[in-house]
Coordinates of C-alpha atoms (C1' of nucleotides) in Angstrom, one line a residue:
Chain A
X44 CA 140.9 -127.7 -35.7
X45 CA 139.5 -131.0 -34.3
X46 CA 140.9 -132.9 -31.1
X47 CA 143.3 -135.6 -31.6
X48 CA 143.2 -138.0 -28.5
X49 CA 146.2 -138.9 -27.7
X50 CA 145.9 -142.8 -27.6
X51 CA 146.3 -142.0 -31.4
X52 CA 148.8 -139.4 -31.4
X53 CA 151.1 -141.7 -29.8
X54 CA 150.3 -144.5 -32.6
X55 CA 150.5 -142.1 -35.1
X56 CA 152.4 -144.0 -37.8
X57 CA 153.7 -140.9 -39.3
X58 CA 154.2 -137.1 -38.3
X59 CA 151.6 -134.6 -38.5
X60 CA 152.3 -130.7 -39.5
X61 CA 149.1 -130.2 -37.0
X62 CA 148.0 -131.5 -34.5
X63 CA 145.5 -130.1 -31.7
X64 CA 145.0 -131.8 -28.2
X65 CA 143.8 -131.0 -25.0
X66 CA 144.5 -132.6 -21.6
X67 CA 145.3 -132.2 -18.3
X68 CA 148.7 -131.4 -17.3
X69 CA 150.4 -134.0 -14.9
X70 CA 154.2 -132.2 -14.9
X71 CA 155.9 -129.7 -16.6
X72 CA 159.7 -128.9 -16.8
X73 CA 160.9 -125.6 -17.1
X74 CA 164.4 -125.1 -19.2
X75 CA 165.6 -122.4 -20.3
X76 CA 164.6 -121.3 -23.6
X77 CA 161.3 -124.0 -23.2
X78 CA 159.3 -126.1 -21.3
X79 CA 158.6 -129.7 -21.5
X80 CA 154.6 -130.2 -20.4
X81 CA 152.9 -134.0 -20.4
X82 CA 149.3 -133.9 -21.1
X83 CA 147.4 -136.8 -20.1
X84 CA 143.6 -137.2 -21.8
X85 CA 142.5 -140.4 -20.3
X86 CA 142.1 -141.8 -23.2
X87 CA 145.1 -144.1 -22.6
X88 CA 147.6 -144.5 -19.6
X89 CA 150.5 -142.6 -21.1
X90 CA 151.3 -138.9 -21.6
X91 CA 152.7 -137.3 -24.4
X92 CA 155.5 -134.9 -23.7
X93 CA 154.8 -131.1 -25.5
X94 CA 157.8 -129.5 -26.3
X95 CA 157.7 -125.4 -26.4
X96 CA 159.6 -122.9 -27.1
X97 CA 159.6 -119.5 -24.7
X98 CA 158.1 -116.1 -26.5
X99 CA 156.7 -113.6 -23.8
X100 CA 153.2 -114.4 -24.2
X101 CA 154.2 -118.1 -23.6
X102 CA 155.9 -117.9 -20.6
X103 CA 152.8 -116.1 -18.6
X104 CA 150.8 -118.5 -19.9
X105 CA 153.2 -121.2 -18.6
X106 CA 153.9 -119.7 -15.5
X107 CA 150.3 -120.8 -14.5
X108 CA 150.2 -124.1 -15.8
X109 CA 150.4 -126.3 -13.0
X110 CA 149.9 -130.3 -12.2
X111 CA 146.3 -130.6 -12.4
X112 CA 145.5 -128.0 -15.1
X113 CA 143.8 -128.0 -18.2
X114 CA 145.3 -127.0 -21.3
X115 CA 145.0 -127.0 -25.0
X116 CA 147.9 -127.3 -27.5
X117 CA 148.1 -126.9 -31.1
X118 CA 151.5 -128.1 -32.6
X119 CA 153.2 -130.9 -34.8
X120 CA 153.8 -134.4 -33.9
X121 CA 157.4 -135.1 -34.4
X122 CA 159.6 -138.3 -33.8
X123 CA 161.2 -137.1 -30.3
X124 CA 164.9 -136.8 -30.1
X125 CA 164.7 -137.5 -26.7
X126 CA 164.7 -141.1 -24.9
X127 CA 161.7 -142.4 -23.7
X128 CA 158.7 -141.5 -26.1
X129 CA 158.3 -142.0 -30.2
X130 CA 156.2 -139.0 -30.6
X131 CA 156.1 -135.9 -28.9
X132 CA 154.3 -132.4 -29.8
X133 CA 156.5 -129.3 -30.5
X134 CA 153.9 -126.8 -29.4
X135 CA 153.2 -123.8 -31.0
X136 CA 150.9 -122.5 -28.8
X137 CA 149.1 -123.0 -25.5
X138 CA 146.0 -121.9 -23.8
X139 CA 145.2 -122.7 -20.2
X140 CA 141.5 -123.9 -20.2
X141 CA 141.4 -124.5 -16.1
X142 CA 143.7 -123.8 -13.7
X143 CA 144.7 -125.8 -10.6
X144 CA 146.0 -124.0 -7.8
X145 CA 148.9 -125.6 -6.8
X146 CA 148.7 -124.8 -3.0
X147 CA 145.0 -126.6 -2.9
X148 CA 144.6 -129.6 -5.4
X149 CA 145.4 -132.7 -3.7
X150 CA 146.7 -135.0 -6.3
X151 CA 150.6 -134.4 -6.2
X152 CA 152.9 -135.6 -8.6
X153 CA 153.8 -138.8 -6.5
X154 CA 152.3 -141.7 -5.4
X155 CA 149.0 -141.9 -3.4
X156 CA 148.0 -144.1 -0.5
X157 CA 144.4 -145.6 -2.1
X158 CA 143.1 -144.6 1.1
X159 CA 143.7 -141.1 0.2
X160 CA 142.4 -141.6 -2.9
X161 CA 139.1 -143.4 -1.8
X162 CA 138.5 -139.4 0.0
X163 CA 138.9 -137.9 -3.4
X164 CA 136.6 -140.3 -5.6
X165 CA 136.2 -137.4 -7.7
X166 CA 139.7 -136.4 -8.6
X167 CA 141.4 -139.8 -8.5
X168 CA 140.9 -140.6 -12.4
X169 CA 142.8 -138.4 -13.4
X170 CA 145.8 -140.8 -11.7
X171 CA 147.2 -142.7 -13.9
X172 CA 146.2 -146.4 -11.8
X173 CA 142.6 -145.6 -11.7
X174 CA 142.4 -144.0 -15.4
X175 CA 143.4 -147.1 -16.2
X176 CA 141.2 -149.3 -14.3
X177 CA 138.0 -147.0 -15.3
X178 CA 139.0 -147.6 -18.6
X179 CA 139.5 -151.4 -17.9
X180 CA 135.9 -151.5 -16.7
X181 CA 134.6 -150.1 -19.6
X182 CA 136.3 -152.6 -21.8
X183 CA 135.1 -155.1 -19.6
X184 CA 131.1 -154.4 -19.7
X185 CA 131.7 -154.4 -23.6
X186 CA 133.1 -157.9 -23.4
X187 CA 130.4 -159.2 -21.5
X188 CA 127.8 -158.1 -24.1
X189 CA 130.1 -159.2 -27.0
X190 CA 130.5 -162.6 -25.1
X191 CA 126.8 -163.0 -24.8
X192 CA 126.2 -161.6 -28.5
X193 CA 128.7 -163.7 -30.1
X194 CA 126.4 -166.9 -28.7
X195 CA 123.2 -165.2 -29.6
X196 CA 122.0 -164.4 -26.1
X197 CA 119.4 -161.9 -25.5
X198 CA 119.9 -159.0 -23.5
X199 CA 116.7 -158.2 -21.4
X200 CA 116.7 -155.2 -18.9
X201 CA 114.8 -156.4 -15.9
X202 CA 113.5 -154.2 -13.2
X203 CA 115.4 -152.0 -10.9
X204 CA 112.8 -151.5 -8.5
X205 CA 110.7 -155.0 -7.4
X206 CA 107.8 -155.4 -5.2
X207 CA 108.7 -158.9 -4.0
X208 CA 109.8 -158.4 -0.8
X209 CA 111.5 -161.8 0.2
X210 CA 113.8 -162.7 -2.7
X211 CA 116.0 -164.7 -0.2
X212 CA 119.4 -163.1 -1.5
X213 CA 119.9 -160.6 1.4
X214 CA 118.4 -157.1 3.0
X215 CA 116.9 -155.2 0.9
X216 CA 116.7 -151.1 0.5
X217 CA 113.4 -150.1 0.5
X218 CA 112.1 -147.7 -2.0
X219 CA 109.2 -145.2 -1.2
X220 CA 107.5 -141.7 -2.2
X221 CA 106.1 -140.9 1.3
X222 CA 108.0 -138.1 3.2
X223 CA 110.7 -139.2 5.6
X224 CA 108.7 -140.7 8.9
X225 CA 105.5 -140.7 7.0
X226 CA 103.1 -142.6 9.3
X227 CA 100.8 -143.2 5.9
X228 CA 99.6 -147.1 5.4
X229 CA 101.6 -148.8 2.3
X230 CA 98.6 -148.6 0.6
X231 CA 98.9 -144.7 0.3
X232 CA 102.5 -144.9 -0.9
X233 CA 103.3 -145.2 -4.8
X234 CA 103.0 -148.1 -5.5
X235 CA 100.6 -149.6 -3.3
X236 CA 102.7 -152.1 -2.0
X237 CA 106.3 -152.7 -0.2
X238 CA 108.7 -152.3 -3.0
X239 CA 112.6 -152.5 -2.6
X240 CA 115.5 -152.2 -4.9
X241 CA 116.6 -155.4 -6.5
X242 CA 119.1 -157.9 -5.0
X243 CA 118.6 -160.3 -7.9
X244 CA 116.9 -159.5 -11.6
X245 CA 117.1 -164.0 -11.5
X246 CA 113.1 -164.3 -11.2
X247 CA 112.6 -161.7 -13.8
X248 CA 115.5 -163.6 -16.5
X249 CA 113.8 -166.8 -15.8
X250 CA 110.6 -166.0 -17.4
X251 CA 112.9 -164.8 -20.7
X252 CA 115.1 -167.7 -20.5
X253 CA 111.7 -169.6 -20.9
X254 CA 110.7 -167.4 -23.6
X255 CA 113.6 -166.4 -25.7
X256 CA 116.0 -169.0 -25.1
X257 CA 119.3 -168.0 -23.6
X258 CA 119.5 -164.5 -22.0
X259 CA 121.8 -162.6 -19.7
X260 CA 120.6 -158.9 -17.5
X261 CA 123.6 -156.9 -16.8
X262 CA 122.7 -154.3 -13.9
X263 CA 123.0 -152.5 -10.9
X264 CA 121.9 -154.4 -7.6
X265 CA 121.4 -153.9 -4.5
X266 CA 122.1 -155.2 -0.9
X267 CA 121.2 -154.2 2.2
X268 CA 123.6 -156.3 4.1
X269 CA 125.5 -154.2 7.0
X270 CA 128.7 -155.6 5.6
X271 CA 132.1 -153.8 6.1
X272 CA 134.8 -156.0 3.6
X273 CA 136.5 -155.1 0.6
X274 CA 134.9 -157.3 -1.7
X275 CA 131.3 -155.9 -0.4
X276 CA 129.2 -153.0 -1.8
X277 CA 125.9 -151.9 -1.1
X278 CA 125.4 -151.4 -4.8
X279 CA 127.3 -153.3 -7.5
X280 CA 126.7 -154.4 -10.8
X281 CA 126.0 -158.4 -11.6
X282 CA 125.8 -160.1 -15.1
X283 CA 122.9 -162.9 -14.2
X284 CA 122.6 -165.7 -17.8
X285 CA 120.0 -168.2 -17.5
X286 CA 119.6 -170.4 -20.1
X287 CA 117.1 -173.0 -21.5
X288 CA 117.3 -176.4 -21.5
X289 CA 120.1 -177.0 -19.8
X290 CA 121.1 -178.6 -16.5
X291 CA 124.1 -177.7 -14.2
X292 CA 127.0 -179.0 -16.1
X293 CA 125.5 -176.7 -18.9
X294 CA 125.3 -173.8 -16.9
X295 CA 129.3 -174.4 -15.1
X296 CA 130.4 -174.7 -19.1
X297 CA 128.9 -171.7 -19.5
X298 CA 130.2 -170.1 -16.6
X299 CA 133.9 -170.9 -17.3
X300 CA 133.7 -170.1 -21.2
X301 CA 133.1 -166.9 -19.8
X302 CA 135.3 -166.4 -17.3
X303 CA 137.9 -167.5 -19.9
X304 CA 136.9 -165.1 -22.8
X305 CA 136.9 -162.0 -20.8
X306 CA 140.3 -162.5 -19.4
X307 CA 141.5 -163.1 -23.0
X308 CA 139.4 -160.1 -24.0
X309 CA 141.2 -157.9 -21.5
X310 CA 144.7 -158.9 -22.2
X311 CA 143.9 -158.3 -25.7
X312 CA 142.2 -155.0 -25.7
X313 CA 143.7 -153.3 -22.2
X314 CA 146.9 -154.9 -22.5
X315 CA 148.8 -151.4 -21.5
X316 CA 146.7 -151.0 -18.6
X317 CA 146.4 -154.6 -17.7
X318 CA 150.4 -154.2 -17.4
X319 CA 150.6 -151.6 -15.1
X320 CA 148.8 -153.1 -12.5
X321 CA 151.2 -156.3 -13.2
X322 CA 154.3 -154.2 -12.5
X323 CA 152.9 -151.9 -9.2
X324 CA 149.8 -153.4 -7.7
X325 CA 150.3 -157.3 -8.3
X326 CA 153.3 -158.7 -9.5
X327 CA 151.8 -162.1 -10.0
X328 CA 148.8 -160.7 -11.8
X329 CA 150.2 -162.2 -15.5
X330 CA 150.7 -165.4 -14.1
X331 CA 147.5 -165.5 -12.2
X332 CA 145.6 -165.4 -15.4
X333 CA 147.8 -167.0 -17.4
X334 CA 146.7 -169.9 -15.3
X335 CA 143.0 -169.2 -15.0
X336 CA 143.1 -169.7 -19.3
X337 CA 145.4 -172.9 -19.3
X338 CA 143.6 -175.5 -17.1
X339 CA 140.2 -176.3 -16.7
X340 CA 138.2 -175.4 -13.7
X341 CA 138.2 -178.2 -10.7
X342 CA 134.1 -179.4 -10.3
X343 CA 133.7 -180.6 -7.2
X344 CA 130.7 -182.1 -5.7
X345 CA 129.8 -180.9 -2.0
X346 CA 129.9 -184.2 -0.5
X347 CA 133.3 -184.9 -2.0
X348 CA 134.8 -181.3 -1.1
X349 CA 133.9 -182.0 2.7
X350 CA 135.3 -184.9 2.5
X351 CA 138.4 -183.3 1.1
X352 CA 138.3 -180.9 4.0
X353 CA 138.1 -183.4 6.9
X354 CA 140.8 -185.6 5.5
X355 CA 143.4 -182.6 5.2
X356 CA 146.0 -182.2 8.1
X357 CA 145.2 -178.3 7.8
X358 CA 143.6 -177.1 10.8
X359 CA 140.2 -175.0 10.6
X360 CA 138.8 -172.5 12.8
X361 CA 135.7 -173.8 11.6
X362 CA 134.7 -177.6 12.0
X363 CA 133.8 -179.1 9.1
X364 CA 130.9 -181.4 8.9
X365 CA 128.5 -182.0 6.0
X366 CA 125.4 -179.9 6.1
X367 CA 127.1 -176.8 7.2
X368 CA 127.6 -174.2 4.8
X369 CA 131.9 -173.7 3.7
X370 CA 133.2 -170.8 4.9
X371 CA 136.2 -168.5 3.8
X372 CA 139.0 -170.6 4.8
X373 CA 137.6 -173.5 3.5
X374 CA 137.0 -171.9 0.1
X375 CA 140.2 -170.5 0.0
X376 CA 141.8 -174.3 0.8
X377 CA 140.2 -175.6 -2.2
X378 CA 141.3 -173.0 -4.5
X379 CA 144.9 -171.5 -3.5
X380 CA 145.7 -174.7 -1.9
X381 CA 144.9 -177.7 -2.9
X382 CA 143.6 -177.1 -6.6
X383 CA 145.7 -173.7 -7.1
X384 CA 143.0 -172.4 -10.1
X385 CA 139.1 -172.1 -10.4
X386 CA 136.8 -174.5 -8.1
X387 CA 133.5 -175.1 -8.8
X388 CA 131.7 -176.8 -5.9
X389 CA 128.4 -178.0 -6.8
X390 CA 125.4 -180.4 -5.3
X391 CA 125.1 -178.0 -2.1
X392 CA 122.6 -180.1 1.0
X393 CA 119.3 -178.2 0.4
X394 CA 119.0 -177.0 3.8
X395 CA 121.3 -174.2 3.3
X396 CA 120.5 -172.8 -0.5
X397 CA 117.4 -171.3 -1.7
X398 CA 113.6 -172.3 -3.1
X399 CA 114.4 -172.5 -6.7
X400 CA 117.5 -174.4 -7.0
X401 CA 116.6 -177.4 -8.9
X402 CA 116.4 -181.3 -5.9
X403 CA 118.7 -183.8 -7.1
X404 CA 117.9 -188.0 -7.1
X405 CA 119.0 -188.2 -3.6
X406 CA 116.3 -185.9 -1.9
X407 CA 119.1 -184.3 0.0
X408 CA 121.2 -181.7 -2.5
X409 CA 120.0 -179.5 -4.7
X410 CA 121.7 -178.6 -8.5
X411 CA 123.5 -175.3 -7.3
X412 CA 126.6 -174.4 -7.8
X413 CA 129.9 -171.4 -6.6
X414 CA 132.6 -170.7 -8.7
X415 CA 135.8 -169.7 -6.3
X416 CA 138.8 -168.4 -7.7
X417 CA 142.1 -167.7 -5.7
X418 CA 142.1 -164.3 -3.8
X419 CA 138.4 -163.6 -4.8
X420 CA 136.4 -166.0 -3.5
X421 CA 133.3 -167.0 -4.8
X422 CA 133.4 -165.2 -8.0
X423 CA 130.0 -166.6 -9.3
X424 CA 127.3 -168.6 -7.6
X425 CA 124.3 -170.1 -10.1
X426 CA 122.0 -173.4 -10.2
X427 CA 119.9 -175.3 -12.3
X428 CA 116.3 -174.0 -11.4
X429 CA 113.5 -176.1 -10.1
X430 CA 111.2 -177.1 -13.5
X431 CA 108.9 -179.5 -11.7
X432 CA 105.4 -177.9 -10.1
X433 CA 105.3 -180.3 -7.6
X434 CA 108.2 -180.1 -6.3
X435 CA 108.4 -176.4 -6.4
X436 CA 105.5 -175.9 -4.4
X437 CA 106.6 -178.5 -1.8
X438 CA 110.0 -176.6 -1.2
X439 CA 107.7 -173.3 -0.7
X440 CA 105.6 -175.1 1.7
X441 CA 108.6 -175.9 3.7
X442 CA 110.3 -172.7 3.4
X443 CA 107.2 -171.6 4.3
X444 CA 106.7 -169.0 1.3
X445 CA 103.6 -167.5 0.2
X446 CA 102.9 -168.9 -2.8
X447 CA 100.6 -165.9 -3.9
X448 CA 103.7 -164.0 -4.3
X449 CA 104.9 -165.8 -7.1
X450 CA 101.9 -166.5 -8.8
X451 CA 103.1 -165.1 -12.0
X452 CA 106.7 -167.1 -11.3
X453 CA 105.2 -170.7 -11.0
X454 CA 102.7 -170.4 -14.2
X455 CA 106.0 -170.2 -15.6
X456 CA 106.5 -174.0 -14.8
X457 CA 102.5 -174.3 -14.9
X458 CA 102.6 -173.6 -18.7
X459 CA 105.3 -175.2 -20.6
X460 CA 108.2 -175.3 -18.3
X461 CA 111.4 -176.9 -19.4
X462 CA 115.1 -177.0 -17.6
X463 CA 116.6 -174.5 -17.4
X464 CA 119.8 -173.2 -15.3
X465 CA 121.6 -169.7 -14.4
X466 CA 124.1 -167.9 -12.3
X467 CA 124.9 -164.3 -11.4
X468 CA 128.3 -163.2 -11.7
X469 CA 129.8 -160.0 -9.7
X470 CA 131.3 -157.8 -12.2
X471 CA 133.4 -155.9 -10.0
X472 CA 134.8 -159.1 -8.5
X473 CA 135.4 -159.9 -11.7
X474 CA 137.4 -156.3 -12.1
X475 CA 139.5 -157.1 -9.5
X476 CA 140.4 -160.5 -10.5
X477 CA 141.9 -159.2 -14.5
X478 CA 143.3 -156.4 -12.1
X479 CA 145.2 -157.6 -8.8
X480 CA 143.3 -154.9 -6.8
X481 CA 142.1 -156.1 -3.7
X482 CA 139.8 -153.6 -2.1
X483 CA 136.4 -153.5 -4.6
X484 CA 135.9 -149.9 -4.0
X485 CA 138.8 -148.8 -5.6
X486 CA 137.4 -151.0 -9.0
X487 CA 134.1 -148.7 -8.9
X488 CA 133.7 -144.7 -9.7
X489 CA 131.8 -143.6 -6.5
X490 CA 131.0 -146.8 -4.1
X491 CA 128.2 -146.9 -1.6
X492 CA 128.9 -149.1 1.8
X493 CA 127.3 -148.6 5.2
X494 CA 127.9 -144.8 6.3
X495 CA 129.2 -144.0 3.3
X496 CA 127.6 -142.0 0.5
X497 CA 129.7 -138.5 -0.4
X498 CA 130.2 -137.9 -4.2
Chain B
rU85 C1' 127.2 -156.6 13.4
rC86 C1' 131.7 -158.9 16.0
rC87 C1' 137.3 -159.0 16.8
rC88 C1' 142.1 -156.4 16.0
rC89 C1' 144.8 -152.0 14.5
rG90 C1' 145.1 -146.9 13.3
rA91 C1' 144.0 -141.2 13.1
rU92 C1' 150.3 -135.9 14.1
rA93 C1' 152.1 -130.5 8.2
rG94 C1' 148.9 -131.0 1.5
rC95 C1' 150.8 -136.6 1.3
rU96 C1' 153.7 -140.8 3.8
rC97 C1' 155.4 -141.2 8.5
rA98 C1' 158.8 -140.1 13.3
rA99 C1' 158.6 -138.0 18.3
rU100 C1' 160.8 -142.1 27.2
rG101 C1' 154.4 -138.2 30.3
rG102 C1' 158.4 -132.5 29.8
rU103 C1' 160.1 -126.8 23.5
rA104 C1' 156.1 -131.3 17.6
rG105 C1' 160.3 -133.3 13.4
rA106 C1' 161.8 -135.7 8.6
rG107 C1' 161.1 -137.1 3.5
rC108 C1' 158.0 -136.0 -0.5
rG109 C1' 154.7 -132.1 -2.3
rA110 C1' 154.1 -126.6 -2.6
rG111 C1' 156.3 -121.3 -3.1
rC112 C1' 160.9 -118.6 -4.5
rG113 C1' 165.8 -118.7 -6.9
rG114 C1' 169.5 -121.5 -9.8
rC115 C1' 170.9 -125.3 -13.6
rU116 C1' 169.8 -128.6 -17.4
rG117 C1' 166.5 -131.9 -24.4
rU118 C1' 164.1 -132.8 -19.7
rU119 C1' 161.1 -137.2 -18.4
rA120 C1' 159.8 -140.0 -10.4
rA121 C1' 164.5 -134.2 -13.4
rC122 C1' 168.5 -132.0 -10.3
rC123 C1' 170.7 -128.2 -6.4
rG124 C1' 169.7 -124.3 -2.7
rC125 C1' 166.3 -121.4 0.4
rU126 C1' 161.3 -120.5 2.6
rA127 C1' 156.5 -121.2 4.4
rG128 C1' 153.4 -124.8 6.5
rG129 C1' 150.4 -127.8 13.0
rU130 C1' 144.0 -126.1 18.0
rU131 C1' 148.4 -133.8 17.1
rG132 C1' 140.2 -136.8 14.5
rU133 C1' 136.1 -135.0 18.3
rA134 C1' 134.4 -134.6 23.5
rG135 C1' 135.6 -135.5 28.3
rG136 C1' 139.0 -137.3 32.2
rU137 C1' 143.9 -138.3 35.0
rU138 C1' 148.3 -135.2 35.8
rC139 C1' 152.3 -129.6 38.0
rG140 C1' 152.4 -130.9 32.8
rA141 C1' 149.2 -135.2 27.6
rG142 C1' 150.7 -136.2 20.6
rU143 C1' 151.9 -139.9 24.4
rC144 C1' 147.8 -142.6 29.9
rC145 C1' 142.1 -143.6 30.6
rU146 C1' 136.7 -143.3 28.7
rA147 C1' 133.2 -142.4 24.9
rC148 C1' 132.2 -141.1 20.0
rU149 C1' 133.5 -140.4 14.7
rC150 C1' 136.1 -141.9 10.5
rG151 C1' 139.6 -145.3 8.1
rG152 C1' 142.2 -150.2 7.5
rG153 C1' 142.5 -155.6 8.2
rG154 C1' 140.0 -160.2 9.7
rA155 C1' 135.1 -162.8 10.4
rG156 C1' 129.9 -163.2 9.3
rC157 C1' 126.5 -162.3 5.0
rC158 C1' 127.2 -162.8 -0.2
rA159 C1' 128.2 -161.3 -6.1

RNA sequence: UCCCCGAUAGCUCAAUGGUAGAGCGAGCGGCUGUUAACCGCUAGGUUGUAGGUUCGAGUCCUACUCGGGGAGCCA
């Protein structure tokens, strides 16, 4: 008989004289007579509670069902008598597929410190918070494409392994084929160059953008960075659109239509999941994004958001003066403080933003833009891209870039370049903000930071 | 990388420089259409690692490892 998982079970609209499903046990409840055992599939957050009735061969078999273990059950869905659940299964048999020795497996039936579950990266799933925020990320990556989709983006796959060695956007992992303290020239290694994993697929989603329009890359990426906080990984995933001719108000529309749709999305689609993390891990979760939907982002220029800064009676560690790049507290001013939703800060001083990022009029601040949200921080950071040759190749010059390296970049503005604007979004960042959790390695399945790499 | 804090039973935590405990979990028994089940009993420890001070160190000192928070870097 075929598996039915239990997200459907328990929406069943009607009873079923058979039913077969199998599961992992997370309590069982012996009475006399018959045992109560909830199975949990993963395919939603709840259980359903099996119901069955003591013959001999039974109650071995139950004797060595434990929290942890897996089972299948063949039975009939019936409206429960009991409080608590619409359906349960009245078993009619049951067949221990794995068993979990009780003295060993670590996941008890009670609450875990994340912590302790960050040790276990393996195991913790199968709890009912992080089923449910696996499944949320899921539901999330399928949002992003259907956001994208429904406005006829592209979807283009750049590379995972790039041999431009000075992106700007941090350390980078370098990738070889030599043995480990091979003293053999570059030339002899595989690709006959320095090659590194990607901190960016940007470069790469320009030359589509000026091609097919209006594209996004969804991906891993990759820093290098020796940083130790919870919203930093060494490998994360980041949704990057860059679109064609468009400038920077284009490209912050963009970025909050987005923002906007996937929150909706998620309350929509993980609405049972999305509510247990508003009733354990952030109370305020609901009314977080409740408010992210009903207002429109802040835009703020630089210049006017230092100004902001300096005039406040709030004291910094940090002086504030114009030229100098914002730091965390100021961020977190703008947004939980004084605008109390999404800030986007734009028209940065070109001294402290990259090559690309399109000059404005005033020769001193370039088109770029950060998106900060309250508790995240900057939750996308994007620009309108420098079109013009000339100036292009000036900013290089005083950035002091080789220009050979991007020879197949700027014949991109050599032949038929046109505005066009981006920004790369964290997606795990993005996890945490639909979620309330506050530590970005419990938002991924196996994360990698500095001296850390088990699972 | 810098600053602060922490590491004791499977988990969460107690323990004036003087015999290492509790709750939960687990095992066993009992009770019950139960549902964070309930009641009773039992087992469970080289106090993160390596040194040092001391008659005596879980406790004080040093180094290291790992974890957490903050900062920097950023998504």
């Amino acid at each position: 008989m075929k598996r039915t998982k239990i997200k459907h079970a328990l929406n069943a609209q009607e009873p079923m004289a058979e039913i077969h499903v199998g599961g992992w046990v997370r309590t069982k409840r012996d009475n006399k007579g018959f045992s109560f055992v909830e199975i949990n599939d993963g395919s939603c957050l709840s259980n359903i509670q099996v119901v069955i009735d003591h013959t001999p061969e039974i109650v071995e078999t139950i004797a060595n069902v434990g929290t942890g273990a897996s089972v299948a059950i063949d039975g009939e869905l019936v409206e429960s008598p009991g409080k608590g659940q619409k359906w349960e299964i009245r078993g009619t048999s049951i067949k221990l597929l794995g068993g979990a020795d009780q003295e060993t497996f670590p996941l008890q039936k009670k609450r875990h410190s994340d912590e302790f579950l960050r040790g276990i990266a393996h195991l913790r799933p199968r709890t009912n918070k992080y089923g449910a925020i696996f499944r949320m990320r899921s539901e999330l990556a399928q949002a992003i494409h259907k956001f994208f989709a429904e406005k006829d983006f592209f979807y283009i796959h750049t590379p995972i392994i790039t041999g431009s060695d000075c992106e700007g956007a941090g350390e980078m992992f370098r990738v070889t084929s030599l043995e480990h303290g091979s003293q053999k020239p570059v030339e002899e290694d595989f690709f006959g160059k320095p090659s590194s994993l990607t901190v960016s697929g940007q470069l790469s989603a320009e030359m589509f953008a000026l091609s097919l329009g209006d594209v996004y890359t969804f991906g891993p990426t990759f820093r290098a960075e020796n940083s130790n906080t919870p919203r930093h990984v060494a490998e994360f995933w980041m949704v990057e659109p860059e679109i064609a001719f468009a400038d920077l108000a284009d490209d912050m529309d963009l970025g909050e239509e987005m923002i906007k749709y996937l929150i909706t999305h998620m309350l929509d689609h993980s609405a049972e999941d999305i509510e247990l993390f508003a009733k354990f891990v952030d109370k305020s979760l609901m009314g977080t994004l409740e408010n992210i939907l009903n207002n429109p982002f802040e835009r703020l220029p630089y210049t006017e958001a230092i100004r902001l800064l300096k005039k406040t009676k709030k004291k910094f560690e940090y002086p504030v003066e114009w030229g100098m790049d914002l730091q965390t507290e100021h961020e977190r001013f703008l947004c939980e403080e004084k605008f109390k939703k999404p800030v986007y800060v734009y028209d940065y001083p070109k001294t402290i933003k990259p090559f690309y990022m399109r000059m404005n009029d005033d020769n001193e601040t370039v088109a770029a833009m950060d998106c900060l949200v309250p508790r995240i921080g900057e939750l996308i950071g994007g620009s309108q891209r420098e079109e013009r040759m000339d100036v292009l190749l000036s900013r290089m010059d005083t950035l002091g870039l080789d220009k050979e390296e991007y020879w197949w970049y700027l014949d991109s503005r050599r032949y038929g370049s046109a505005p066009h604007a981006g920004f790369g979004m964290g997606f795990e960042r993005m996890l945490m903000l639909v979620s309330g959790i506050t530590n970005i390695r419990d938002v991924m399945p196996f994360p990698r930071t500095p001296k850390s790499l088990e699972f």
